[in-house]
Tab-separated table of N, CA and C in Angstrom:
chain	number	residue	atom	x	y	z
N	117	MET	N	64.881	-0.163	60.273
N	117	MET	CA	65.358	-0.759	61.485
N	117	MET	C	64.533	-0.207	62.647
N	118	GLU	N	63.954	-1.076	63.437
N	118	GLU	CA	63.170	-0.653	64.588
N	118	GLU	C	64.042	-0.615	65.823
N	119	LYS	N	63.825	0.401	66.640
N	119	LYS	CA	64.529	0.483	67.906
N	119	LYS	C	63.551	0.135	69.012
N	120	SER	N	64.000	-0.624	69.948
N	120	SER	CA	63.155	-1.027	71.052
N	120	SER	C	63.494	-0.182	72.274
N	121	LEU	N	62.464	0.374	72.893
N	121	LEU	CA	62.672	1.112	74.133
N	121	LEU	C	62.537	0.152	75.299
N	122	ASN	N	63.482	0.188	76.170
N	122	ASN	CA	63.427	-0.670	77.345
N	122	ASN	C	62.757	0.092	78.483
N	123	LEU	N	61.441	0.182	78.425
N	123	LEU	CA	60.676	0.888	79.440
N	123	LEU	C	59.876	-0.114	80.259
N	124	SER	N	59.732	0.187	81.526
N	124	SER	CA	58.888	-0.662	82.356
N	124	SER	C	57.440	-0.461	81.923
N	125	GLN	N	56.552	-1.347	82.357
N	125	GLN	CA	55.138	-1.217	81.969
N	125	GLN	C	54.563	0.097	82.472
N	126	ASN	N	54.944	0.525	83.685
N	126	ASN	CA	54.459	1.796	84.218
N	126	ASN	C	54.922	2.957	83.358
N	127	SER	N	56.181	2.934	82.938
N	127	SER	CA	56.717	3.999	82.090
N	127	SER	C	56.008	4.027	80.754
N	128	GLN	N	55.715	2.866	80.189
N	128	GLN	CA	55.020	2.801	78.906
N	128	GLN	C	53.638	3.424	79.016
N	129	ARG	N	52.940	3.142	80.101
N	129	ARG	CA	51.603	3.711	80.290
N	129	ARG	C	51.684	5.228	80.366
N	130	THR	N	52.694	5.751	81.070
N	130	THR	CA	52.857	7.194	81.196
N	130	THR	C	53.153	7.826	79.841
N	131	VAL	N	54.043	7.220	79.073
N	131	VAL	CA	54.410	7.755	77.763
N	131	VAL	C	53.204	7.776	76.841
N	132	PHE	N	52.441	6.719	76.782
N	132	PHE	CA	51.309	6.646	75.866
N	132	PHE	C	50.111	7.465	76.351
N	133	ALA	N	50.030	7.750	77.639
N	133	ALA	CA	48.920	8.518	78.184
N	133	ALA	C	49.150	10.019	78.027
N	134	THR	N	50.377	10.434	77.785
N	134	THR	CA	50.696	11.842	77.642
N	134	THR	C	50.167	12.360	76.313
N	135	LYS	N	49.396	13.447	76.368
N	135	LYS	CA	48.832	14.026	75.143
N	135	LYS	C	49.651	15.236	74.735
N	136	ILE	N	49.865	15.369	73.450
N	136	ILE	CA	50.546	16.524	72.889
N	136	ILE	C	49.480	17.555	72.549
N	137	THR	N	49.653	18.774	73.029
N	137	THR	CA	48.684	19.810	72.697
N	137	THR	C	49.018	20.408	71.333
N	138	LEU	N	48.019	20.976	70.709
N	138	LEU	CA	48.190	21.597	69.400
N	138	LEU	C	49.240	22.705	69.469
N	139	GLN	N	49.172	23.532	70.489
N	139	GLN	CA	50.118	24.645	70.607
N	139	GLN	C	51.544	24.152	70.854
N	140	ASN	N	51.699	23.092	71.636
N	140	ASN	CA	53.037	22.530	71.846
N	140	ASN	C	53.614	21.988	70.545
N	141	LEU	N	52.790	21.351	69.739
N	141	LEU	CA	53.239	20.825	68.458
N	141	LEU	C	53.664	21.960	67.530
N	142	ILE	N	52.858	23.022	67.473
N	142	ILE	CA	53.200	24.173	66.636
N	142	ILE	C	54.505	24.806	67.113
N	143	ASN	N	54.676	24.951	68.424
N	143	ASN	CA	55.916	25.514	68.971
N	143	ASN	C	57.122	24.658	68.597
N	144	ASP	N	56.979	23.351	68.700
N	144	ASP	CA	58.085	22.447	68.358
N	144	ASP	C	58.427	22.521	66.872
N	145	LEU	N	57.404	22.547	66.027
N	145	LEU	CA	57.640	22.646	64.581
N	145	LEU	C	58.305	23.976	64.224
N	146	GLN	N	57.876	25.045	64.886
N	146	GLN	CA	58.474	26.353	64.638
N	146	GLN	C	59.970	26.323	64.982
N	147	ALA	N	60.316	25.720	66.096
N	147	ALA	CA	61.726	25.612	66.494
N	147	ALA	C	62.525	24.785	65.485
N	148	LEU	N	61.935	23.694	64.992
N	148	LEU	CA	62.623	22.867	63.993
N	148	LEU	C	62.857	23.629	62.690
N	149	PHE	N	61.846	24.352	62.239
N	149	PHE	CA	62.009	25.129	61.010
N	149	PHE	C	63.096	26.177	61.171
N	150	LYS	N	63.169	26.814	62.330
N	150	LYS	CA	64.204	27.821	62.572
N	150	LYS	C	65.599	27.203	62.522
N	151	GLU	N	65.713	25.941	62.916
N	151	GLU	CA	66.998	25.245	62.898
N	151	GLU	C	67.465	24.914	61.486
N	152	TYR	N	66.539	24.569	60.605
N	152	TYR	CA	66.901	24.012	59.301
N	152	TYR	C	66.673	24.929	58.101
N	153	TYR	N	65.920	26.006	58.271
N	153	TYR	CA	65.605	26.881	57.146
N	153	TYR	C	65.879	28.334	57.513
N	154	VAL	N	66.065	29.162	56.480
N	154	VAL	CA	66.294	30.585	56.679
N	154	VAL	C	65.035	31.320	56.252
N	155	GLY	N	64.420	32.023	57.194
N	155	GLY	CA	63.200	32.760	56.902
N	155	GLY	C	62.528	33.159	58.193
N	156	GLN	N	61.287	33.560	58.087
N	156	GLN	CA	60.497	33.904	59.260
N	156	GLN	C	59.393	32.872	59.432
N	157	PHE	N	59.152	32.484	60.681
N	157	PHE	CA	58.176	31.445	60.982
N	157	PHE	C	57.288	31.946	62.113
N	158	THR	N	56.042	32.214	61.808
N	158	THR	CA	55.152	32.810	62.791
N	158	THR	C	53.918	31.940	63.021
N	159	LYS	N	53.475	31.917	64.269
N	159	LYS	CA	52.273	31.182	64.641
N	159	LYS	C	51.058	32.042	64.325
N	160	ASP	N	50.032	31.392	63.798
N	160	ASP	CA	48.787	32.078	63.458
N	160	ASP	C	47.628	31.162	63.847
N	161	GLY	N	47.277	31.175	65.116
N	161	GLY	CA	46.212	30.292	65.598
N	161	GLY	C	46.624	28.835	65.501
N	162	GLN	N	45.920	28.073	64.668
N	162	GLN	CA	46.209	26.660	64.490
N	162	GLN	C	47.068	26.404	63.264
N	163	SER	N	47.836	27.398	62.876
N	163	SER	CA	48.695	27.230	61.713
N	163	SER	C	50.054	27.868	61.963
N	164	LEU	N	50.967	27.557	61.076
N	164	LEU	CA	52.322	28.094	61.134
N	164	LEU	C	52.621	28.681	59.762
N	165	LYS	N	52.935	29.976	59.726
N	165	LYS	CA	53.224	30.638	58.461
N	165	LYS	C	54.735	30.636	58.245
N	166	LEU	N	55.157	30.167	57.065
N	166	LEU	CA	56.567	30.103	56.709
N	166	LEU	C	56.802	31.126	55.603
N	167	SER	N	57.665	32.086	55.873
N	167	SER	CA	57.998	33.121	54.889
N	167	SER	C	59.498	33.057	54.638
N	168	PHE	N	59.849	32.615	53.430
N	168	PHE	CA	61.263	32.490	53.080
N	168	PHE	C	61.739	33.775	52.417
N	169	TYR	N	63.027	34.048	52.551
N	169	TYR	CA	63.593	35.298	52.050
N	169	TYR	C	63.630	35.373	50.525
N	170	ASN	N	63.349	34.273	49.845
N	170	ASN	CA	63.288	34.302	48.377
N	170	ASN	C	61.886	34.660	47.881
N	171	GLY	N	60.985	34.997	48.813
N	171	GLY	CA	59.638	35.409	48.447
N	171	GLY	C	58.580	34.329	48.562
N	172	GLN	N	58.971	33.086	48.777
N	172	GLN	CA	57.995	32.002	48.906
N	172	GLN	C	57.332	32.058	50.280
N	173	ASN	N	56.045	31.756	50.311
N	173	ASN	CA	55.277	31.724	51.551
N	173	ASN	C	54.444	30.455	51.596
N	174	PHE	N	54.368	29.877	52.776
N	174	PHE	CA	53.574	28.665	52.986
N	174	PHE	C	52.808	28.818	54.293
N	175	LYS	N	51.710	28.118	54.388
N	175	LYS	CA	50.935	28.093	55.617
N	175	LYS	C	50.615	26.636	55.944
N	176	LEU	N	51.111	26.172	57.066
N	176	LEU	CA	50.828	24.799	57.521
N	176	LEU	C	49.661	24.875	58.503
N	177	GLN	N	48.555	24.256	58.146
N	177	GLN	CA	47.414	24.206	59.042
N	177	GLN	C	47.430	22.877	59.773
N	178	ILE	N	47.292	22.946	61.077
N	178	ILE	CA	47.410	21.749	61.899
N	178	ILE	C	46.149	21.567	62.715
N	179	GLU	N	45.614	20.362	62.674
N	179	GLU	CA	44.468	20.029	63.507
N	179	GLU	C	44.608	18.594	64.006
N	180	GLU	N	44.111	18.360	65.187
N	180	GLU	CA	44.172	17.008	65.745
N	180	GLU	C	43.042	16.181	65.143
N	181	LEU	N	43.387	15.006	64.697
N	181	LEU	CA	42.387	14.082	64.167
N	181	LEU	C	42.092	13.028	65.227
N	182	ASN	N	40.841	12.781	65.433
N	182	ASN	CA	40.457	11.783	66.457
N	182	ASN	C	40.033	10.502	65.812
């Protein structure tokens, strides 16, 4: 199901012109992981390290694709 945003043309231009920075994306993902999982989540440059209390570890590497 698609939801339609009722934005004026000016608002649409502003929304689409806004760029998400790599660090903002990592910060947002870190906050989401803290909400839904139990463990430690640390930023490491362009990646996010996930360390769960059961011993599992993951590293999410993030890069912007053009």
